[in-house]
CSV table of C-alpha atoms in Angstrom, one decimal:
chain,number,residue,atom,x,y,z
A,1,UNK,CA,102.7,97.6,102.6
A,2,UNK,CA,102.9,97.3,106.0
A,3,UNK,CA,103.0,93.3,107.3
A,4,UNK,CA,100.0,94.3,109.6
A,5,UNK,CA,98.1,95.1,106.6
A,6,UNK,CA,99.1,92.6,104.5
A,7,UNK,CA,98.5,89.7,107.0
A,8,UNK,CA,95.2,90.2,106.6
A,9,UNK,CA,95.6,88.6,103.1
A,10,UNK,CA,98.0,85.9,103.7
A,11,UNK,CA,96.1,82.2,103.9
A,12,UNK,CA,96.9,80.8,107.0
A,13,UNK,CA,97.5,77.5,104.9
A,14,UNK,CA,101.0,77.4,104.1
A,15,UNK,CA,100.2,75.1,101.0
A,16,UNK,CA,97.3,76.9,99.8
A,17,UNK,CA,99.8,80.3,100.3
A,18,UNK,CA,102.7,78.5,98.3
A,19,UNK,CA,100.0,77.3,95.5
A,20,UNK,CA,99.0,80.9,95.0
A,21,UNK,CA,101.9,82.3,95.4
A,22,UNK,CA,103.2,79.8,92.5
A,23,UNK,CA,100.4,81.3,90.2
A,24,UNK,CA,101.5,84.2,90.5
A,25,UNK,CA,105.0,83.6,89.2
A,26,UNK,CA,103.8,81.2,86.4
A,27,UNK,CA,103.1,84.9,84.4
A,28,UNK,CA,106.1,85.0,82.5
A,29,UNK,CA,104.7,85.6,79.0
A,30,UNK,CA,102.3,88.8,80.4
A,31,UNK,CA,104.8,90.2,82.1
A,32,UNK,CA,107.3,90.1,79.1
A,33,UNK,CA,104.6,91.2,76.8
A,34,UNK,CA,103.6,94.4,78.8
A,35,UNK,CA,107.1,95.0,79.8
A,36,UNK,CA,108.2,95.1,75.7
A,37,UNK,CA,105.1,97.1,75.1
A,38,UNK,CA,105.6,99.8,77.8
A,39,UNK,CA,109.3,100.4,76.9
A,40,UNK,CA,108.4,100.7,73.3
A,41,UNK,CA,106.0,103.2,73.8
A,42,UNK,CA,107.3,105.2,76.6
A,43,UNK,CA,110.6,105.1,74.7
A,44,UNK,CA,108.5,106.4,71.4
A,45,UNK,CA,107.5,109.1,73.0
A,46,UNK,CA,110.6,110.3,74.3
A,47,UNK,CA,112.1,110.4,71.3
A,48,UNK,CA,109.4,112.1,68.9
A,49,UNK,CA,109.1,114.8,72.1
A,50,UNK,CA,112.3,114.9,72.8
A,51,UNK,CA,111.4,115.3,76.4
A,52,UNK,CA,113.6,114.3,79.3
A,53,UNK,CA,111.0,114.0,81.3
A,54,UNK,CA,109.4,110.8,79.0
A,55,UNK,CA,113.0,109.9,78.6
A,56,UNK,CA,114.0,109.3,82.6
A,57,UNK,CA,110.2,107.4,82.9
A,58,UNK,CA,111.2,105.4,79.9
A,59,UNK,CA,114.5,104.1,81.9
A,60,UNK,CA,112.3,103.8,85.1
A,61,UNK,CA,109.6,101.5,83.3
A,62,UNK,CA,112.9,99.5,81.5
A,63,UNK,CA,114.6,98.5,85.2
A,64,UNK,CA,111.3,97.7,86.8
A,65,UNK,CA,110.5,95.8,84.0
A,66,UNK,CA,113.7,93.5,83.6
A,67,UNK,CA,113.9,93.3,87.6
A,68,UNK,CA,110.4,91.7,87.5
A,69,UNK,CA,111.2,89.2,84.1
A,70,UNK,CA,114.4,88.4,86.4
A,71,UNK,CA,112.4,87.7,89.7
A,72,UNK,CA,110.3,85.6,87.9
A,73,UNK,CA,113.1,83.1,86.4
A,74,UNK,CA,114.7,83.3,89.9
A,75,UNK,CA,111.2,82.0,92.0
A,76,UNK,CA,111.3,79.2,88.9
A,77,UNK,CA,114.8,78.4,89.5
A,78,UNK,CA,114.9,78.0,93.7
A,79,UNK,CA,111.5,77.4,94.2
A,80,UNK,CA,110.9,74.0,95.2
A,81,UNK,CA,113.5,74.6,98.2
A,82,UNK,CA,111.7,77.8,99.8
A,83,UNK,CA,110.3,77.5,103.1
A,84,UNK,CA,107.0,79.0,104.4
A,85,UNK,CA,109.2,81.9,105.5
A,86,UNK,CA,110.7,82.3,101.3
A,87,UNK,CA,107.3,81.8,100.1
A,88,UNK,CA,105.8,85.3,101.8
A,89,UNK,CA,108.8,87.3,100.8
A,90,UNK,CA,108.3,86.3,97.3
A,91,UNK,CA,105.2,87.2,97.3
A,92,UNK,CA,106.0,90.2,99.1
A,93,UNK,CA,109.2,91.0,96.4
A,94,UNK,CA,106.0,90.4,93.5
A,95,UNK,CA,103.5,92.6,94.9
A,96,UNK,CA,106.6,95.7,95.2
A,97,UNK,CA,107.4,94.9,91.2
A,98,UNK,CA,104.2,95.0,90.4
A,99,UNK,CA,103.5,98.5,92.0
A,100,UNK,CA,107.0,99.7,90.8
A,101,UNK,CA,106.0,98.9,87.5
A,102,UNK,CA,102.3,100.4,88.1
A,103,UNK,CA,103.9,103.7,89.1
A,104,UNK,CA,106.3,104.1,86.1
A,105,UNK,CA,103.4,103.8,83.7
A,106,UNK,CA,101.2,106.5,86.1
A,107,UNK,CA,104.0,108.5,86.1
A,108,UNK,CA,104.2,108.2,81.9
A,109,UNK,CA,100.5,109.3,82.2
A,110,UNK,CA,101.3,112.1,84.7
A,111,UNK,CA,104.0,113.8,82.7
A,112,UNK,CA,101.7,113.3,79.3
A,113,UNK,CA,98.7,115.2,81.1
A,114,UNK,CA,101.0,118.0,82.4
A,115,UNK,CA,102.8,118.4,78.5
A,116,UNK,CA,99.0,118.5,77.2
A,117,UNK,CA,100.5,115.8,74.7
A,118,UNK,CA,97.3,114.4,73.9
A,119,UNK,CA,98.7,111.6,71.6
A,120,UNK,CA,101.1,110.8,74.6
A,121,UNK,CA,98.3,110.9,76.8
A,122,UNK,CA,96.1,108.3,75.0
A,123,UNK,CA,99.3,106.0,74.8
A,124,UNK,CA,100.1,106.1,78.1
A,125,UNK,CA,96.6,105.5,79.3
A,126,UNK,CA,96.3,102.4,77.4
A,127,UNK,CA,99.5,101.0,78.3
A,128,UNK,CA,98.0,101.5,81.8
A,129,UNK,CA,94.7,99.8,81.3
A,130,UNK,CA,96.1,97.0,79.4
A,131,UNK,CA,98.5,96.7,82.8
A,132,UNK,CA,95.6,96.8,85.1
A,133,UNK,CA,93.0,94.6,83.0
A,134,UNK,CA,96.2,92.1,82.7
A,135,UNK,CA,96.9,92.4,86.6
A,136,UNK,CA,93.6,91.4,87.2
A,137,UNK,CA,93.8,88.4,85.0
A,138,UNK,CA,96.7,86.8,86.6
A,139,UNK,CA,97.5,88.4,90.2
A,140,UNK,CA,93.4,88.7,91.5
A,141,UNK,CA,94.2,85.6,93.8
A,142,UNK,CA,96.4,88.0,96.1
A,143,UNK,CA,93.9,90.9,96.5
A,144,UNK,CA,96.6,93.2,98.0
A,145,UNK,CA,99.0,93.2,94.8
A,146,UNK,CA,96.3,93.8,92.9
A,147,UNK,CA,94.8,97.3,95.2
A,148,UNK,CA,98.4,98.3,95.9
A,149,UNK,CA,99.2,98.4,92.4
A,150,UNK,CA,96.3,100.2,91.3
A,151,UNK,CA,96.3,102.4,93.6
A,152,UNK,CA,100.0,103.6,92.5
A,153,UNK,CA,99.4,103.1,88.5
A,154,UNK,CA,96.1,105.6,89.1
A,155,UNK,CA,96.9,107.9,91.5
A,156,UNK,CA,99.7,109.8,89.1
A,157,UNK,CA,96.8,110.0,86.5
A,158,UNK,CA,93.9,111.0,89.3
A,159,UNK,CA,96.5,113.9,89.9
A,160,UNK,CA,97.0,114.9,86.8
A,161,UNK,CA,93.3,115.2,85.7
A,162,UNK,CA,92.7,117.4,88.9
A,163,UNK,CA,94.9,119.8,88.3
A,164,UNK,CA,93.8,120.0,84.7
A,165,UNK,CA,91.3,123.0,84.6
A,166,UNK,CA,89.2,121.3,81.9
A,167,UNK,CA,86.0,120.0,83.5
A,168,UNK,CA,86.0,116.4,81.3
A,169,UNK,CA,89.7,115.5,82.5
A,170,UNK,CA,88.6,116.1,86.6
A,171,UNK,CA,85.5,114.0,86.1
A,172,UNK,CA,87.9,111.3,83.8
A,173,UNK,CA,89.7,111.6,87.6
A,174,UNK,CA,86.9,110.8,89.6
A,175,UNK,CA,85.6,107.9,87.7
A,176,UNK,CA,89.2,106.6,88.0
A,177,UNK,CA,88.8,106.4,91.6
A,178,UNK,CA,84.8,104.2,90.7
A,179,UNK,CA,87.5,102.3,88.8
A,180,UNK,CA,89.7,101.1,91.6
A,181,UNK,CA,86.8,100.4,93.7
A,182,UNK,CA,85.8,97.9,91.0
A,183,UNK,CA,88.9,96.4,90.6
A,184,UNK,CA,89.1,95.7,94.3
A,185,UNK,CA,85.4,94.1,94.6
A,186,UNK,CA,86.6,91.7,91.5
A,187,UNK,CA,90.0,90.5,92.9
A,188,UNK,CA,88.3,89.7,95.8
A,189,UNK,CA,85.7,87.4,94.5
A,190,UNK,CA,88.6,86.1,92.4
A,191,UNK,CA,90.4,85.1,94.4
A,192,UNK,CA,88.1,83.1,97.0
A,193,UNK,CA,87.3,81.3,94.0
A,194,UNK,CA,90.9,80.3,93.2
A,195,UNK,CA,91.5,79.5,97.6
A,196,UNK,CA,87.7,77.5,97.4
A,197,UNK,CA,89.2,75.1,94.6
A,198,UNK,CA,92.8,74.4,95.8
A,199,UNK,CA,90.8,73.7,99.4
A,200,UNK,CA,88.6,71.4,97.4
A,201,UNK,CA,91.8,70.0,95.9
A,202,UNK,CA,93.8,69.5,98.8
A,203,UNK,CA,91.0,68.1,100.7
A,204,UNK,CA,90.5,65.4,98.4
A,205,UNK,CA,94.2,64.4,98.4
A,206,UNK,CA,94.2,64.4,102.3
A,207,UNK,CA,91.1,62.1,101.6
A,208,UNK,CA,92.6,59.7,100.1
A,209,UNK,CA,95.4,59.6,102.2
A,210,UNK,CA,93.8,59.9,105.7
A,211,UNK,CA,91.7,58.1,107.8
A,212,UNK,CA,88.1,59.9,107.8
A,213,UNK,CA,88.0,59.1,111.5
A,214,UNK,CA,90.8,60.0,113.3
A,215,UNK,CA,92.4,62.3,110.7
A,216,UNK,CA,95.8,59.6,111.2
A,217,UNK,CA,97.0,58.8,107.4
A,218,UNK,CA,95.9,55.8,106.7
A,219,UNK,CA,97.2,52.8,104.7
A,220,UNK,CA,98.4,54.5,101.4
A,221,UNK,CA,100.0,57.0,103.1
A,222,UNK,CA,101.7,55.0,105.3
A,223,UNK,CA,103.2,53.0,102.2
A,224,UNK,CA,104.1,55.9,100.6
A,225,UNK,CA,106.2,56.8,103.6
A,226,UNK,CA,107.9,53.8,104.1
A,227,UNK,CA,109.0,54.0,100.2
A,228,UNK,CA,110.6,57.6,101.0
A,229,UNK,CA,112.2,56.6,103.9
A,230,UNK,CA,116.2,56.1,103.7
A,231,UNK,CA,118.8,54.4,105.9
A,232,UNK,CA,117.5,52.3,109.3
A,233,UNK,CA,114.1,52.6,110.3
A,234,UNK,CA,111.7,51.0,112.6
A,235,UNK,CA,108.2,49.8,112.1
A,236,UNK,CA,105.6,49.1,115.5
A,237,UNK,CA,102.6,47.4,114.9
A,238,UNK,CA,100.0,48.1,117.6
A,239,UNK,CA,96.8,46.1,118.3
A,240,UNK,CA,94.6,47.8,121.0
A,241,UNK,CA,93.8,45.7,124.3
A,242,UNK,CA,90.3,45.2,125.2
A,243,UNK,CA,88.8,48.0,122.9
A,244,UNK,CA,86.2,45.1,121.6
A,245,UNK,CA,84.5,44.8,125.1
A,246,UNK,CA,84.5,48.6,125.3
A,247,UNK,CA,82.8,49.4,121.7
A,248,UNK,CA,80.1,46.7,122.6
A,249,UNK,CA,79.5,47.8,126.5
A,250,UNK,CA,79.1,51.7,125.7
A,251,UNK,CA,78.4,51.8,121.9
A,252,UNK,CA,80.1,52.5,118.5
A,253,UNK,CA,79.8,56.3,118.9
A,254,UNK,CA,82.1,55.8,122.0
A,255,UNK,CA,84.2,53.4,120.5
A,256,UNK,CA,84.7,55.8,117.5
A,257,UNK,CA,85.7,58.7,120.4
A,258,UNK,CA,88.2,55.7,121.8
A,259,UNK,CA,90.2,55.4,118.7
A,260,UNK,CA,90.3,59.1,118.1
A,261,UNK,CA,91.5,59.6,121.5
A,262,UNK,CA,94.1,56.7,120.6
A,263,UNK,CA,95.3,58.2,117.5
A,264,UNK,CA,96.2,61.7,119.3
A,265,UNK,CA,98.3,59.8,121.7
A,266,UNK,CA,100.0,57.7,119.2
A,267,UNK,CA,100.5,61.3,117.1
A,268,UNK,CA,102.5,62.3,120.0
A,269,UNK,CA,104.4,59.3,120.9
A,270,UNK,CA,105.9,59.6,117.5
A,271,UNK,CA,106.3,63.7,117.3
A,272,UNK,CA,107.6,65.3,114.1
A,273,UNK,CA,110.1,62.7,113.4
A,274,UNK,CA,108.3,59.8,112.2
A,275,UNK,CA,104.6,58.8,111.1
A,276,UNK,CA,101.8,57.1,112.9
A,277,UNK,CA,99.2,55.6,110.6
A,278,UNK,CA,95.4,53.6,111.0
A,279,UNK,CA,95.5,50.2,109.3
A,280,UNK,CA,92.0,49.2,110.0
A,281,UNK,CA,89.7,48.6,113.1
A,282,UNK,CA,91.9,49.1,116.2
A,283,UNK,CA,95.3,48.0,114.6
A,284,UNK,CA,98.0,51.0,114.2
A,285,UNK,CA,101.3,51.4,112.5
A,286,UNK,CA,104.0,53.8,113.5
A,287,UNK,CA,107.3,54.3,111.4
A,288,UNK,CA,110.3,56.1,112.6
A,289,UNK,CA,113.9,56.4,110.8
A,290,UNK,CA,116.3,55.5,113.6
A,291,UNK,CA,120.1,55.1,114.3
A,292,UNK,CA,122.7,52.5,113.2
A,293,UNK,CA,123.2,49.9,115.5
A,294,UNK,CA,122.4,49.4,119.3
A,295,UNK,CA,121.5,52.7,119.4
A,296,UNK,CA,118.4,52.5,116.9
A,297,UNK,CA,117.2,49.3,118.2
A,298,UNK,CA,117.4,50.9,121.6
A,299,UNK,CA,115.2,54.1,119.8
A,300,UNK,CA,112.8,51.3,118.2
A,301,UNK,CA,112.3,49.4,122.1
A,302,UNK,CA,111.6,52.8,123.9
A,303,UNK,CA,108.8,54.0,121.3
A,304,UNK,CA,106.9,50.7,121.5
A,305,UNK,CA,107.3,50.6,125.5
A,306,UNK,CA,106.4,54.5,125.2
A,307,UNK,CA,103.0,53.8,123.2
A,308,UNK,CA,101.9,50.8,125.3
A,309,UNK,CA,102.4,52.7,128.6
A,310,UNK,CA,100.4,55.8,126.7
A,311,UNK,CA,97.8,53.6,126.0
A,312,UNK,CA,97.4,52.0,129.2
A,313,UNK,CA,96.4,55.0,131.2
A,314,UNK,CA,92.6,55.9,131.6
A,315,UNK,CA,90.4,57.5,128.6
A,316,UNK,CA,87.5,59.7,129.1
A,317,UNK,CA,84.3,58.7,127.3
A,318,UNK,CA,81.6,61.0,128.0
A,319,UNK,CA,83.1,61.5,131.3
A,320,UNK,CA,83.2,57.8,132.0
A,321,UNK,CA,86.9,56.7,132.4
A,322,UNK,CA,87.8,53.6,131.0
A,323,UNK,CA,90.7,51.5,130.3
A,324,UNK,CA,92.5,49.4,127.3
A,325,UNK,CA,95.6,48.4,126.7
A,326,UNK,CA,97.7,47.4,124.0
A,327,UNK,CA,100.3,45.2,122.2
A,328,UNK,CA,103.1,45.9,119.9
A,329,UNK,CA,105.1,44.3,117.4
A,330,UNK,CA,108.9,45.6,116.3
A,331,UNK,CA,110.8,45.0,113.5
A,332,UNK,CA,114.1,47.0,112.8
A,333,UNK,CA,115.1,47.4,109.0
A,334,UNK,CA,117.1,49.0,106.2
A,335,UNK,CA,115.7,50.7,103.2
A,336,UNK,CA,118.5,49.5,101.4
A,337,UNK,CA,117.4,45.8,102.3
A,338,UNK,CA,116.1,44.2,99.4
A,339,UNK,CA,112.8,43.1,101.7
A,340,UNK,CA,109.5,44.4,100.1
A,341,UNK,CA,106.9,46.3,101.5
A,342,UNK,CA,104.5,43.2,101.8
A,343,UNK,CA,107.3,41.5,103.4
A,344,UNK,CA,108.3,43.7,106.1
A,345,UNK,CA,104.6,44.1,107.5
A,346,UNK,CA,103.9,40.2,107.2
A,347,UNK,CA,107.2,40.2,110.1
A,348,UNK,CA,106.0,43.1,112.5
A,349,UNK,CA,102.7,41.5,112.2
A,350,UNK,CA,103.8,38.0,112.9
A,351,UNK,CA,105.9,39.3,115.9
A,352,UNK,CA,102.6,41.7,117.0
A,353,UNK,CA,100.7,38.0,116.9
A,354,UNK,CA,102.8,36.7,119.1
A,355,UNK,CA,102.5,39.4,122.0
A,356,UNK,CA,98.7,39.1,121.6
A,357,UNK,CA,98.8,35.4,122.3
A,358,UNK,CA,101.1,35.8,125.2
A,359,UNK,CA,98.2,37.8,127.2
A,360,UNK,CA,98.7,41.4,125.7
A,361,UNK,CA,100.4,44.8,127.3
A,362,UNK,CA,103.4,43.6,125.6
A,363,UNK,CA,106.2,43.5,122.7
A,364,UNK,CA,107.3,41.3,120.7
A,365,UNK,CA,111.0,41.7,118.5
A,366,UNK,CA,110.3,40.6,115.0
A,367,UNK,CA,112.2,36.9,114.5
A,368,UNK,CA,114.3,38.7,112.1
A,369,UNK,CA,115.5,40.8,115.0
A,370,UNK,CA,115.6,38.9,118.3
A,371,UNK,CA,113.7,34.9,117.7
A,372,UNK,CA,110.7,36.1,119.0
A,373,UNK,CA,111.4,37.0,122.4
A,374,UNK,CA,108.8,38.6,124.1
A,375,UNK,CA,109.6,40.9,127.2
A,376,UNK,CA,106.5,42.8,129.4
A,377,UNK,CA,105.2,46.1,128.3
């Protein structure tokens, strides 16, 4: 299928795209149960016809079938390291199984309608529609695998009962086609049922891990960054300047369009290499893993000097600019450090109280670091 095509069906949530695309390869025990049961039979009827015909199809539904049990121990196997890019040519590698496999079994039916075996007819048909009716079942939440596939299982069959002069077989072919166009109205409402309730589910994870307010993580999330951070790393603590006077002078609904103004700044002080969080009120946390030795602390001092001088210049409230400031704390550190969590924010915090008391627009080194020597923002 053309990537054109098919983009319309890809979510543009890479985790919602990975957690469907999961599903689909979590159908191990249909796949081996129709894969058995088509070789049987297609193998069955190449040996009581002794037709070559049933016999090549019979190889042709054996590969596709072992290619698509192997494919799915493979995803199982590497999954967890894929990246966005993997993820859509796995799905990409399922959706061309499942229509190989779709078109061996219409071919079995095709080359049972042009013998006028009726026993190898009925057989083949309802290996067919025990493939589609299972297809349905598992791959619905990827609507193109599912009209791709039977599109190529029914069109063999369509064919075949068209060029059969017998009136019952062309209308059989006709209501195939009714068929399809059910199939395709029923993976689609399947399927934005399965993307409603992982949305549902991911938003109440990013809940409870985000601030409601300026969509920064919040407290928890912060914690459970700090736990899964390795080697050096430093922690700023930042207490806004003046955002009290503000809040009470223009309102809360301006003060709440303050701090979401501060929190996209602070999300780009600290790019894609560390985490800025929302503690509470107007006090922020940003974490960044940094280098050994001069170097690091050197990487720690220019990200707090970087998101005071961000937070000095003017904000737009309604089109009225105003001004804050703010203070920072640092405290440099090593995961391997036996120093608990608790610990390590009572020191940034102590070291953030101290460049609130000495007038504000400032840093402060945590007395771990440098005895609580304060220098100007």
């Amino acid at each position: 299928m053309p990537l054109t095509m098919m983009s319309r069906y890809l979510h543009p949530d890479p985790r919602i795209r990975r957690e469907l695309v999961d599903l689909l390869y979590t159908s191990l025990p249909q796949v081996c149960a129709i894969g058995v049961t088509s070789v049987t039979g297609a193998a069955a009827l190449a040996i009581m016809s002794g037709d070559t015909g049933y016999a090549v199809i019979s190889v042709f539904i054996l590969v596709t079938a072992a290619a698509r049990i192997y494919s799915l121990f493979r995803y199982k196997s590497r999954a967890a390291h894929f990246s966005d890019a993997d993820v859509i040519r796995w799905e990409r590698l399922y959706g061309a199984g499942a229509s190989a496999f779709g078109l061996a079994l219409g071919m079995l039916s095709y080359r049972a309608l042009q013998l006028d075996d009726a026993p190898g007819a009925w057989i083949a048909f309802g290996l067919s529609m025990s493939f589609c009716v299972g297809m349905v079942s598992r791959a619905a939440i990827r609507p193109w695998i599912i009209l791709n596939t039977a599109a190529v299982l029914l069109t063999p069959t369509i064919m075949a009962g068209l060029l059969r002069p017998e009136l019952a077989y062309k209308l059989g072919a006709v209501m195939l086609v009714f068929f399809w166009l059910t199939l395709r109205e029923a993976s689609k409402h399947l399927s934005a049922a399965f993307v409603e309730r992982i949305e549902d589910k991911l938003r109440l994870a990013r809940q409870a891990t985000h601030d409601f307010l300026t969509g920064l993580p919040n407290r928890a999330a912060f914690f459970q960054a700090l736990a899964s951070t390795r080697g050096k790393f430093a922690i700023v603590a930042i207490d806004l300047d003046g955002f009290k006077p503000v809040n009470d002078r223009h309102g809360h609904q301006a003060g709440d369009d303050l701090l979401r103004q501060v929190a996209e700044r602070l999300s780009f002080c600290i790019g894609d290499t560390g985490i800025a969080a929302r503690f509470g009120g107007d006090e922020f946390m940003m974490l960044k893993p940094i280098a050994e030795g001069d170097d690091g602390r050197e990487e720690a001092l220019a990200l707090a000097r970087q998101a005071i001088r961000d937070l000095s210049m003017p904000f737009l409230l309604t089109d009225i600019p105003v001004r804050i400031g703010a203070s920072a704390g640092i405290l440099v550190s090593d995961a391997a450090a036996a120093i608990s969590t608790s610990q390590l924010l009572e020191r940034v915090d102590r070291a953030l109280y101290v460049a609130k008391r000495a007038g504000g627009g400032g840093w402060t080194w945590s007395e771990d670091d440098i005895g609580l020597e304060r220098r100007a923002g």
